[in-house]
PDB file of N, CA and C in Angstrom:
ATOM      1  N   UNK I   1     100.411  81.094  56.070  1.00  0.00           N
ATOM      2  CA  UNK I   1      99.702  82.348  56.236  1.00  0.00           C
ATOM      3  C   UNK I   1      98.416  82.139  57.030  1.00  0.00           C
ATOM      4  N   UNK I   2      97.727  80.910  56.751  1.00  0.00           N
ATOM      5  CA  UNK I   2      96.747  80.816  57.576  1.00  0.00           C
ATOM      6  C   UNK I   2      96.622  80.717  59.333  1.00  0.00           C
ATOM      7  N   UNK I   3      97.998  79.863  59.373  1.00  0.00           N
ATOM      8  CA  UNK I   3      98.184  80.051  60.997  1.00  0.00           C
ATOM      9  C   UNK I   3      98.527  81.052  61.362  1.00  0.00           C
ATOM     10  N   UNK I   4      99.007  82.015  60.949  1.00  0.00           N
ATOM     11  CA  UNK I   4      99.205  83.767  61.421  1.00  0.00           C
ATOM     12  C   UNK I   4      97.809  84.195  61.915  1.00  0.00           C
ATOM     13  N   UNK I   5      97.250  83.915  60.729  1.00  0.00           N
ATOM     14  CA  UNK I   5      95.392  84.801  60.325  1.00  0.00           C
ATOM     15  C   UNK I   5      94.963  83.905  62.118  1.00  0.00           C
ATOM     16  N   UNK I   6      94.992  82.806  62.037  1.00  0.00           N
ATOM     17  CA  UNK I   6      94.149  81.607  63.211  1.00  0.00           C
ATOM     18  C   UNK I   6      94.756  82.189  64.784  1.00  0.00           C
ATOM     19  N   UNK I   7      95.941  82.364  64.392  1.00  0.00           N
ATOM     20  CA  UNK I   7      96.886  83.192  66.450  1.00  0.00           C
ATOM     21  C   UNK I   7      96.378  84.521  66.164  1.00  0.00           C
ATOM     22  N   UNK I   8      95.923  85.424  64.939  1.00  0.00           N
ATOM     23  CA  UNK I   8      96.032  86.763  65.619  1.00  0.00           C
ATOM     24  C   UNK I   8      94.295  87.071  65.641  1.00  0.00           C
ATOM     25  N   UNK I   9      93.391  86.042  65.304  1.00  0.00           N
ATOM     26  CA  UNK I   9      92.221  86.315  65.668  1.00  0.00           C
ATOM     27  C   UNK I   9      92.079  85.244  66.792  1.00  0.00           C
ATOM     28  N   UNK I  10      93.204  84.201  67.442  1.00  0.00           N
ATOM     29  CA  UNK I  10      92.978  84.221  69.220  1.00  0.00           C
ATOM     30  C   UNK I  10      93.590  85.200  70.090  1.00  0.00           C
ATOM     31  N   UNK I  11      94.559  85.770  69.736  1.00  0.00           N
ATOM     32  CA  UNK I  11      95.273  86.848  70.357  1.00  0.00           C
ATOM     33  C   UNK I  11      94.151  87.820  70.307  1.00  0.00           C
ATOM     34  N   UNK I  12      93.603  88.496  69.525  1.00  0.00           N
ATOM     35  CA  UNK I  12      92.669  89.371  69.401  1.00  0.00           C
ATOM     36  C   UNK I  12      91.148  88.811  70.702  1.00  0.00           C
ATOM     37  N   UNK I  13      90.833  87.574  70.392  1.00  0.00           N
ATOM     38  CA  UNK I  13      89.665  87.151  71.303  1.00  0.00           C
ATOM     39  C   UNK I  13      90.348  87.332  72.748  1.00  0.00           C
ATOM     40  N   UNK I  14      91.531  86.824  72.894  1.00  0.00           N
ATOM     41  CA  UNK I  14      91.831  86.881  74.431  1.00  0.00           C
ATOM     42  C   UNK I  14      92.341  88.219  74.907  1.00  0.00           C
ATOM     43  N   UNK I  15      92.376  89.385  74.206  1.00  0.00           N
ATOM     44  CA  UNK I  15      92.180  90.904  74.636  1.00  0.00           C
ATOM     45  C   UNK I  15      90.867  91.269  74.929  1.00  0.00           C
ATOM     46  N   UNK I  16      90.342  90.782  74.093  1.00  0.00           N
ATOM     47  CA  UNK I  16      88.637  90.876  74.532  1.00  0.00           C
ATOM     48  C   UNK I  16      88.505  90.605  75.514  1.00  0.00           C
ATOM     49  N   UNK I  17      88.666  89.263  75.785  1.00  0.00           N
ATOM     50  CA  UNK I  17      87.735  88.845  76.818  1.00  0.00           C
ATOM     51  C   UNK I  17      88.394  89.191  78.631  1.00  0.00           C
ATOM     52  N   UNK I  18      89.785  89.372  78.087  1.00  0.00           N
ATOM     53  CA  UNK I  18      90.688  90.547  79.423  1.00  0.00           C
ATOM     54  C   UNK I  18      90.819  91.842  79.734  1.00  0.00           C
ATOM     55  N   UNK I  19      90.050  92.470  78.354  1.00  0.00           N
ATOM     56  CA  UNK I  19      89.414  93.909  78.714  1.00  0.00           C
ATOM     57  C   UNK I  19      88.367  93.837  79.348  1.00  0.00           C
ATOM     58  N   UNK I  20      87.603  92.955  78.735  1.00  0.00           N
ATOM     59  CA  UNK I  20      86.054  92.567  79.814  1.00  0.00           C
ATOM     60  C   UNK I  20      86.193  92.110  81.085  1.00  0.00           C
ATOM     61  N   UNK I  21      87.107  91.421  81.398  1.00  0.00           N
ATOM     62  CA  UNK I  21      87.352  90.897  83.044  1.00  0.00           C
ATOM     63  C   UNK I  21      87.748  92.262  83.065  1.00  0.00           C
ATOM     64  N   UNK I  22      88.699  92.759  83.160  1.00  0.00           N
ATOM     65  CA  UNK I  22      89.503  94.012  83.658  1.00  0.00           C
ATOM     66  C   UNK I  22      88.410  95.345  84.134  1.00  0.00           C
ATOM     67  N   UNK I  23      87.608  95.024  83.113  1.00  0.00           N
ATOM     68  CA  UNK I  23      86.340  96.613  83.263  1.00  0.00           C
ATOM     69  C   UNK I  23      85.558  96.106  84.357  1.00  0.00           C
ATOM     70  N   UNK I  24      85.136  94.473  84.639  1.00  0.00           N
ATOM     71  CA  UNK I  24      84.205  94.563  85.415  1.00  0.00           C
ATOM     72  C   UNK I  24      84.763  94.158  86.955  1.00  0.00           C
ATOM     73  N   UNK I  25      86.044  93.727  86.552  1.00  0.00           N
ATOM     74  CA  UNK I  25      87.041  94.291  88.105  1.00  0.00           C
ATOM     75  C   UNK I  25      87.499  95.427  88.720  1.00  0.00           C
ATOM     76  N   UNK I  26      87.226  97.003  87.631  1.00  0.00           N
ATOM     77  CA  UNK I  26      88.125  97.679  87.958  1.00  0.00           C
ATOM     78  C   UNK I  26      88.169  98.239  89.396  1.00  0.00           C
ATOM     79  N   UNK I  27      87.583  98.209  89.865  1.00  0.00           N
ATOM     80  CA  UNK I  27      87.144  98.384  91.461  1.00  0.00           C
ATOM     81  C   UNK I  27      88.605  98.036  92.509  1.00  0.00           C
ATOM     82  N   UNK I  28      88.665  96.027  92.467  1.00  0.00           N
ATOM     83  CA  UNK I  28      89.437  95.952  92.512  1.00  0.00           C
ATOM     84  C   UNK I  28      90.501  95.922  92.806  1.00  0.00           C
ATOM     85  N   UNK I  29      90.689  95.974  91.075  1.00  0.00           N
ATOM     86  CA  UNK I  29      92.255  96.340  90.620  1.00  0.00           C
ATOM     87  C   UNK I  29      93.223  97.706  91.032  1.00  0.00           C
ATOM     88  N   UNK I  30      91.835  98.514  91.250  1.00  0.00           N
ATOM     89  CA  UNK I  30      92.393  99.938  91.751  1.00  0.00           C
ATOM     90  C   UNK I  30      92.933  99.692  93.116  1.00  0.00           C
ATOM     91  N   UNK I  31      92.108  98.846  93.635  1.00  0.00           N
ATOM     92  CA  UNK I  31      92.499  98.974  94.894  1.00  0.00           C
ATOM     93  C   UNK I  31      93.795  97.832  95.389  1.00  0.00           C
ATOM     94  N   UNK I  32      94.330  96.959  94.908  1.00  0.00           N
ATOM     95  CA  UNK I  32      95.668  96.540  94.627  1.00  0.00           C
ATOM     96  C   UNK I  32      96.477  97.154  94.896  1.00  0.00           C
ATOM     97  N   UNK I  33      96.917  98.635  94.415  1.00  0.00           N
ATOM     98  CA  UNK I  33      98.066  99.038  95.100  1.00  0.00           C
ATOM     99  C   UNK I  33      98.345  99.230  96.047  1.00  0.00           C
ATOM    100  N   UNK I  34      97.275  99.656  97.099  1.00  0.00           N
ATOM    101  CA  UNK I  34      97.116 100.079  98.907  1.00  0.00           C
ATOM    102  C   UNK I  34      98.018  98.730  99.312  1.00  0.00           C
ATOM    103  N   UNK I  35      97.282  97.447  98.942  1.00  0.00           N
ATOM    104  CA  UNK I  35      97.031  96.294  99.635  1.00  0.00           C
ATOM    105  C   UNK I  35      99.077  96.398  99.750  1.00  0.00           C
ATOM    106  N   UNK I  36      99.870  96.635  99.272  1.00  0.00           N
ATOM    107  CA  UNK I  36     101.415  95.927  99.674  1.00  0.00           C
ATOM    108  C   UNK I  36     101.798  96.896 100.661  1.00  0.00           C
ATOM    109  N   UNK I  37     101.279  98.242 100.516  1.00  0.00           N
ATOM    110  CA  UNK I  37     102.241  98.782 101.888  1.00  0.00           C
ATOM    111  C   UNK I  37     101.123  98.760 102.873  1.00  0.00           C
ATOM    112  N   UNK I  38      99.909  98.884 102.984  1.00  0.00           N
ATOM    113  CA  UNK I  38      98.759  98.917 104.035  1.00  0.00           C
ATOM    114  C   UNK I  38      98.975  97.582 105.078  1.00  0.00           C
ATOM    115  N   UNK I  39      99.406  96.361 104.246  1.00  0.00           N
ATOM    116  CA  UNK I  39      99.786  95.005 104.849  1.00  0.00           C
ATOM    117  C   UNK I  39     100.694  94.647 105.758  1.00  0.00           C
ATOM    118  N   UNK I  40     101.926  95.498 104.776  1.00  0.00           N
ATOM    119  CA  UNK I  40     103.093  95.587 105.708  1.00  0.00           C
ATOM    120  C   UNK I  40     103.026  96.888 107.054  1.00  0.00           C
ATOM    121  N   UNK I  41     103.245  97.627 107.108  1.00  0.00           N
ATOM    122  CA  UNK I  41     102.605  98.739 107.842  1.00  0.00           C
ATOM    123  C   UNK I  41     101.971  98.118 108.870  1.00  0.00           C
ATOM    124  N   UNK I  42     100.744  97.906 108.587  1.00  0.00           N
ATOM    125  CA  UNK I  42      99.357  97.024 109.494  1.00  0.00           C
ATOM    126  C   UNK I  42     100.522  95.894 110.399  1.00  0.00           C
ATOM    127  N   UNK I  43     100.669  94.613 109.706  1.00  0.00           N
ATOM    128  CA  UNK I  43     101.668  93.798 110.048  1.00  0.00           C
ATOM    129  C   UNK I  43     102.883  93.788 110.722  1.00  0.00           C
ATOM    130  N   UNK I  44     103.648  94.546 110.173  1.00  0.00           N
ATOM    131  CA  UNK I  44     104.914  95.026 110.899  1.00  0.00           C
ATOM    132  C   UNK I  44     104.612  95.452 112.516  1.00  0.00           C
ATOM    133  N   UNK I  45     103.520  96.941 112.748  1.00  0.00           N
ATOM    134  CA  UNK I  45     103.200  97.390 113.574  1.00  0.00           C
ATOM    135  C   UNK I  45     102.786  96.403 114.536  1.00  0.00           C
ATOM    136  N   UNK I  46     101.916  95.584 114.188  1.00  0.00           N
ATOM    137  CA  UNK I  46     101.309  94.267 115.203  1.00  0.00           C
ATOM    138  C   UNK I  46     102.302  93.249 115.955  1.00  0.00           C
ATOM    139  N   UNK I  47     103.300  92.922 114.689  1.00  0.00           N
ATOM    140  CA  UNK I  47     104.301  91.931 115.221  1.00  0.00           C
ATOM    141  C   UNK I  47     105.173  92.644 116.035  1.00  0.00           C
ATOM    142  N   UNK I  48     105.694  93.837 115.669  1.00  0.00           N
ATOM    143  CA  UNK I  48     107.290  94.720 116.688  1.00  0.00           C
ATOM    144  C   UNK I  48     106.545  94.957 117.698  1.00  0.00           C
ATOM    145  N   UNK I  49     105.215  95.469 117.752  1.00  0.00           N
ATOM    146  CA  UNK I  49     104.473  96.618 119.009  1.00  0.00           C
ATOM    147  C   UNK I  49     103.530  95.791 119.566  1.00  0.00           C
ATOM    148  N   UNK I  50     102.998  94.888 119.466  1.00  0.00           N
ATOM    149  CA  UNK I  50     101.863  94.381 119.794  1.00  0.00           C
ATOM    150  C   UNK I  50     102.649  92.461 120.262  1.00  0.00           C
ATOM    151  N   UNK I  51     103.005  92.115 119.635  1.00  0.00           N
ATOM    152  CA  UNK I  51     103.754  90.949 119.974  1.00  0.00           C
ATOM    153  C   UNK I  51     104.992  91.060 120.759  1.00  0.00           C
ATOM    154  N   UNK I  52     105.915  91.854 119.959  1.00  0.00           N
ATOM    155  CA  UNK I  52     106.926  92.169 120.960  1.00  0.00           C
ATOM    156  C   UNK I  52     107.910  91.591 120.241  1.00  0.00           C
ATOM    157  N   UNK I  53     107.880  91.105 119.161  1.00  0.00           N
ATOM    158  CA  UNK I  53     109.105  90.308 118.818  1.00  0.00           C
ATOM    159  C   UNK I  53     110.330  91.215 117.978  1.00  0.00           C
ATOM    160  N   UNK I  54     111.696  91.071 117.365  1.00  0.00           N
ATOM    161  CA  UNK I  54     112.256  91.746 117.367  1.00  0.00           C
ATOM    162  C   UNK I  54     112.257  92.330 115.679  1.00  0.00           C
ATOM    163  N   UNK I  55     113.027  93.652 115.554  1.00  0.00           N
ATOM    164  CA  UNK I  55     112.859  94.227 114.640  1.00  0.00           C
ATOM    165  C   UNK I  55     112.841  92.953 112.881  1.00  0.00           C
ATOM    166  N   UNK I  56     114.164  92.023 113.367  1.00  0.00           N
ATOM    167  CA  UNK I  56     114.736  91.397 112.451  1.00  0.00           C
ATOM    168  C   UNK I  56     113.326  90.494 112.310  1.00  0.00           C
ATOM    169  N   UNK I  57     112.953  89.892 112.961  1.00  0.00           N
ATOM    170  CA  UNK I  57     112.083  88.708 112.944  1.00  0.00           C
ATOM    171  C   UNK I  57     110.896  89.710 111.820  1.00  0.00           C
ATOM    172  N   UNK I  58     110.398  90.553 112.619  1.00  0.00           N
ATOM    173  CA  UNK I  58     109.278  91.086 112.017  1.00  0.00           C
ATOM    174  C   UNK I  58     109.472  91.634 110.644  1.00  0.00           C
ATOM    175  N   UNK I  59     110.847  92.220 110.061  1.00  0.00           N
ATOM    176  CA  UNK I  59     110.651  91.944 108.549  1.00  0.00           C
ATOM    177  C   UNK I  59     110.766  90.973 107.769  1.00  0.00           C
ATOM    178  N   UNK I  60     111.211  89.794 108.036  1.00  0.00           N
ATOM    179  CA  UNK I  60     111.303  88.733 107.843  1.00  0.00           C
ATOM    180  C   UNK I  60     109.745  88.447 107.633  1.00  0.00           C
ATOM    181  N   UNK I  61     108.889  88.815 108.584  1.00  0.00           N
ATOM    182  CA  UNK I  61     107.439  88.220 108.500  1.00  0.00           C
ATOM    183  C   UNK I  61     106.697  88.629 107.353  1.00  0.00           C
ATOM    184  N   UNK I  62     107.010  90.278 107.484  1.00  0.00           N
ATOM    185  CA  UNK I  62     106.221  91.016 106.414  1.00  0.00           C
ATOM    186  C   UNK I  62     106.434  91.242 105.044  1.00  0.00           C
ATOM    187  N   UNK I  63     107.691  90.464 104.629  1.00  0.00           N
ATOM    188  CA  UNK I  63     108.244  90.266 103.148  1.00  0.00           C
ATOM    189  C   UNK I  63     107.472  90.116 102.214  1.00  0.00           C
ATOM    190  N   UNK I  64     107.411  90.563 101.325  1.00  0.00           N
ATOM    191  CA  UNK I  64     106.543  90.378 100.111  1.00  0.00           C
ATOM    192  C   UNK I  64     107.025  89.690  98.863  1.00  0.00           C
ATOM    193  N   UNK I  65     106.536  89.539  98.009  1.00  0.00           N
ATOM    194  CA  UNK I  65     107.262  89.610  96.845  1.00  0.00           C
ATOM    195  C   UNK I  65     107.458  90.772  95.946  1.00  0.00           C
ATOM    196  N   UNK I  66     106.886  91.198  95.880  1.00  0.00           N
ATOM    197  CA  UNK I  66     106.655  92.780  95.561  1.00  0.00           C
ATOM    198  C   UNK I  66     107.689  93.599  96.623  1.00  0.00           C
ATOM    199  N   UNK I  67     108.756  93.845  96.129  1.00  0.00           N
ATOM    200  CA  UNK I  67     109.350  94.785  96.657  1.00  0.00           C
ATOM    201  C   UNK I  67     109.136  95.998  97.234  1.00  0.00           C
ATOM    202  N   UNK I  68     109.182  96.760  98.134  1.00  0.00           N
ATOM    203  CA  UNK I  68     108.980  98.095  99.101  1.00  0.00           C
ATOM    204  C   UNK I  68     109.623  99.226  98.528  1.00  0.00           C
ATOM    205  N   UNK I  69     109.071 100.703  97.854  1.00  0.00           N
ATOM    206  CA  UNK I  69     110.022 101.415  97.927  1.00  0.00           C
ATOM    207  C   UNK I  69     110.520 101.967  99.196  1.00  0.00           C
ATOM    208  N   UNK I  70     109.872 102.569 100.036  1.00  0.00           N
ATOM    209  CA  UNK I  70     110.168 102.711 101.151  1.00  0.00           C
ATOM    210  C   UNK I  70     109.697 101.771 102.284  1.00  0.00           C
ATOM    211  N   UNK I  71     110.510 102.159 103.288  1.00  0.00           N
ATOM    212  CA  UNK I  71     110.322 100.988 105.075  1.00  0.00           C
ATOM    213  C   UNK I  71     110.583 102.313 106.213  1.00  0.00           C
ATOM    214  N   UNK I  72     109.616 102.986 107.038  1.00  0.00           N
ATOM    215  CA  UNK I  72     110.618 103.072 107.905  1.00  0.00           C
ATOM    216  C   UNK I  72     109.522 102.824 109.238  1.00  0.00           C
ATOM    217  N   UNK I  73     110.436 102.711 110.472  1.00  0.00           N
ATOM    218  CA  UNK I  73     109.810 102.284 111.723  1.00  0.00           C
ATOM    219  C   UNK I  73     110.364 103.104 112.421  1.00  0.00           C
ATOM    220  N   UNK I  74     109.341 104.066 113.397  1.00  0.00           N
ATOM    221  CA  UNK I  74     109.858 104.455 114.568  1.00  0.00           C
ATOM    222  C   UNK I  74     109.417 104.067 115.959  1.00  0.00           C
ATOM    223  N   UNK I  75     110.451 103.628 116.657  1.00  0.00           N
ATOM    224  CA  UNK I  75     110.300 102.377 117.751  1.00  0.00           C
ATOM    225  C   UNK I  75     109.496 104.052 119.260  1.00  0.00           C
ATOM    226  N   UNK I  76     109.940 104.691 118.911  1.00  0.00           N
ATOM    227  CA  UNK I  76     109.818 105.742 119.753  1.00  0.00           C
ATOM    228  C   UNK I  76     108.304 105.902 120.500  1.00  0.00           C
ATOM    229  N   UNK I  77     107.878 106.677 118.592  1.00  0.00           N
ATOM    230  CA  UNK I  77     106.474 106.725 118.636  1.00  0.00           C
ATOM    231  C   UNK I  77     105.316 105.865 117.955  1.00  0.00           C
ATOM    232  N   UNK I  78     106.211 104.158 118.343  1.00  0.00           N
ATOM    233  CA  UNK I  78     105.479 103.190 117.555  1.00  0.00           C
ATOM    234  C   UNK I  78     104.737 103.545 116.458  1.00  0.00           C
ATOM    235  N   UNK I  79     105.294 103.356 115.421  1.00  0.00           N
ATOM    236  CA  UNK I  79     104.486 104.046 114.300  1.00  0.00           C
ATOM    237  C   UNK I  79     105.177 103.445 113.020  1.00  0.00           C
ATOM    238  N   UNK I  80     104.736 102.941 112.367  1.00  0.00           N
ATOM    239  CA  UNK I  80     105.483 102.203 110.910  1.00  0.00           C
ATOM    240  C   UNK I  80     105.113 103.150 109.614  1.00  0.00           C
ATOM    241  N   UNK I  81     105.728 102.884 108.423  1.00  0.00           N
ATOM    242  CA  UNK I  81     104.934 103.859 107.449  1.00  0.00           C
ATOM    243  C   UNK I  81     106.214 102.700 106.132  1.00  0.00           C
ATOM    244  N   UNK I  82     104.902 102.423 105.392  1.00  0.00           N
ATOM    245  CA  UNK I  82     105.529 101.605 104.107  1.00  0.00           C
ATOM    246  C   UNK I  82     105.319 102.412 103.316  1.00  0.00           C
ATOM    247  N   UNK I  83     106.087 102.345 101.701  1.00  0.00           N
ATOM    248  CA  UNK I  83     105.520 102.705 100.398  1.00  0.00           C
ATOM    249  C   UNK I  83     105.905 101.558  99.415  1.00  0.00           C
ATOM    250  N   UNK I  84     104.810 101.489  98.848  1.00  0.00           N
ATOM    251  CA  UNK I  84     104.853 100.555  97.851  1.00  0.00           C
ATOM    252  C   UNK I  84     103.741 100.858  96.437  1.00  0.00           C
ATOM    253  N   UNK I  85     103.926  99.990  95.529  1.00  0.00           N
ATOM    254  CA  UNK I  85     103.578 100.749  94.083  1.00  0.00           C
ATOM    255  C   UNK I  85     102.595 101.942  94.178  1.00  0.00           C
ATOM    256  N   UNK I  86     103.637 103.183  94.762  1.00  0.00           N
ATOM    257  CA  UNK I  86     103.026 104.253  94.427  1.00  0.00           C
ATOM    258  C   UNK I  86     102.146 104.877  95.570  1.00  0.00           C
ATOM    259  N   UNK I  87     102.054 104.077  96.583  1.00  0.00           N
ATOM    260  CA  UNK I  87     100.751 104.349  97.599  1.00  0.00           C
ATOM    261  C   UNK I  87     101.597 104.128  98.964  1.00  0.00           C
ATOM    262  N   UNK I  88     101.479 104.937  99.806  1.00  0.00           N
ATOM    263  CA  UNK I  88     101.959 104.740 101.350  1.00  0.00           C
ATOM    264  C   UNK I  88     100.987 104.861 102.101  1.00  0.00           C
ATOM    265  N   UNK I  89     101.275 103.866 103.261  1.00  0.00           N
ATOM    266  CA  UNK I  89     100.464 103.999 104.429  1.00  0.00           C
ATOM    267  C   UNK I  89     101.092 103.975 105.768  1.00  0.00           C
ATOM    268  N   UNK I  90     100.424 104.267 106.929  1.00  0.00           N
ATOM    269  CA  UNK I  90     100.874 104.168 107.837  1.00  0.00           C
ATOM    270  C   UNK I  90     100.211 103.433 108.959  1.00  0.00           C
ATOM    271  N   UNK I  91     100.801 102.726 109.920  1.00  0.00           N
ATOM    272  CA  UNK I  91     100.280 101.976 111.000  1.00  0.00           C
ATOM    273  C   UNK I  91     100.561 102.736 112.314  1.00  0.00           C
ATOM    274  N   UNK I  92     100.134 102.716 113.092  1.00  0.00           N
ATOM    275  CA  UNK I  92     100.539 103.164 114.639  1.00  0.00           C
ATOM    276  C   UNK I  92     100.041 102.241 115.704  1.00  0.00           C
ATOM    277  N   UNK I  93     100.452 102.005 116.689  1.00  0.00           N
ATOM    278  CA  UNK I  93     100.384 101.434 117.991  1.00  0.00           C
ATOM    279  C   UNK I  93      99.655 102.528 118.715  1.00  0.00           C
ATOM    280  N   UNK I  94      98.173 102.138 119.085  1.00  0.00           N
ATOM    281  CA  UNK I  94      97.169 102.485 120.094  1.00  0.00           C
ATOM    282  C   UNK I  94      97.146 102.259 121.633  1.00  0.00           C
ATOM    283  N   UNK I  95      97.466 101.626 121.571  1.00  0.00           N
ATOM    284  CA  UNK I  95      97.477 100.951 123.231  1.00  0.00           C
ATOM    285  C   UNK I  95      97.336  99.424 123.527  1.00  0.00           C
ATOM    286  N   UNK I  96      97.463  98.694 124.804  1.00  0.00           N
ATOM    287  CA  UNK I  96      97.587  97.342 124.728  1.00  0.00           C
ATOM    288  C   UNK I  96      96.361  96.613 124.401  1.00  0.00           C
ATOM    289  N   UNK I  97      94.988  97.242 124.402  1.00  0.00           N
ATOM    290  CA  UNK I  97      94.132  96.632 124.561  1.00  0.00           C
ATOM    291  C   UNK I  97      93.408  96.719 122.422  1.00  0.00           C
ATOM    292  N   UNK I  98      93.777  98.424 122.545  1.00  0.00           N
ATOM    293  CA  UNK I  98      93.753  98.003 120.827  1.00  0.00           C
ATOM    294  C   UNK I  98      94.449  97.625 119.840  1.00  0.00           C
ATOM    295  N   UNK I  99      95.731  97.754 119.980  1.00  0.00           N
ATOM    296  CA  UNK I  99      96.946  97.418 119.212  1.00  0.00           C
ATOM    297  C   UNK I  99      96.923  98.198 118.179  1.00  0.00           C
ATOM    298  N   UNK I 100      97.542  98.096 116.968  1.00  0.00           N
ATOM    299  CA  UNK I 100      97.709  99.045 115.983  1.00  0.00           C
ATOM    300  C   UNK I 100      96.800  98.928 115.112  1.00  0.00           C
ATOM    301  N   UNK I 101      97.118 100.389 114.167  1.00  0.00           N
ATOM    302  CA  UNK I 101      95.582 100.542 113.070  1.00  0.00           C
ATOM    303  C   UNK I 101      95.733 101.719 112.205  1.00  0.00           C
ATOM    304  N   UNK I 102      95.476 101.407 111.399  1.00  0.00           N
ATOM    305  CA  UNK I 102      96.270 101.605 109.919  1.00  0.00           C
ATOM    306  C   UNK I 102      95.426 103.292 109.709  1.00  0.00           C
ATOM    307  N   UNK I 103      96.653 103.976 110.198  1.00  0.00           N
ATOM    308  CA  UNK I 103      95.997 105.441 109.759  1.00  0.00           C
ATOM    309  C   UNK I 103      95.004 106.296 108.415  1.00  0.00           C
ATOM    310  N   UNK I 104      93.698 106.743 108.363  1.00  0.00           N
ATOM    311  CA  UNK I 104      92.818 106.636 107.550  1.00  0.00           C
ATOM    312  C   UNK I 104      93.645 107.094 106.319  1.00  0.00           C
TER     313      UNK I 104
END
């Protein structure tokens, strides 16, 4: 009984002390979700439109581990658009001298 009592007042300390990291990260942490499709998007756009290399290569580059809900690319009006946990973004191709840039 005593080693129950000894794990659930460390279990208890290490909620503490990961609510306390967590509050004084939350900044952040919020901002975590942008970062998987803003990356890919950003990335993708640079490597297909700006490098030149081919569709296949460039998802290959921008793989995550974090899976994508959405992907799509339009080669037309150079323009990429990811979604991922919850948050989409989009990239576009500017011209040769600016290259692409991640729509506000």
């Amino acid at each position: 009984m005593r080693v129950v009592k000894v794990v659930a007042v460390l279990l208890a300390l290490l909620l503490l002390v990961l609510g306390a990291w967590s509050w004084q990260n939350r900044e952040h942490l919020a901002a975590f979700p942008d970062i998987l499709s803003a990356y890919t998007a950003k990335e993708y756009c640079s490597c297909r439109y700006v490098s030149g290399y081919s569709a296949q290569y460039c998802q290959g580059f921008v793989k995550q581990w974090l899976p994508l809900d959405s992907f799509a690319a339009d080669d037309s009006a150079r323009q990429v658009t990811a979604t991922g946990l919850g948050r989409s973004n989009t990239a576009r191709w500017l011209n040769e001298r600016q290259g692409c840039r991640l729509d506000p």
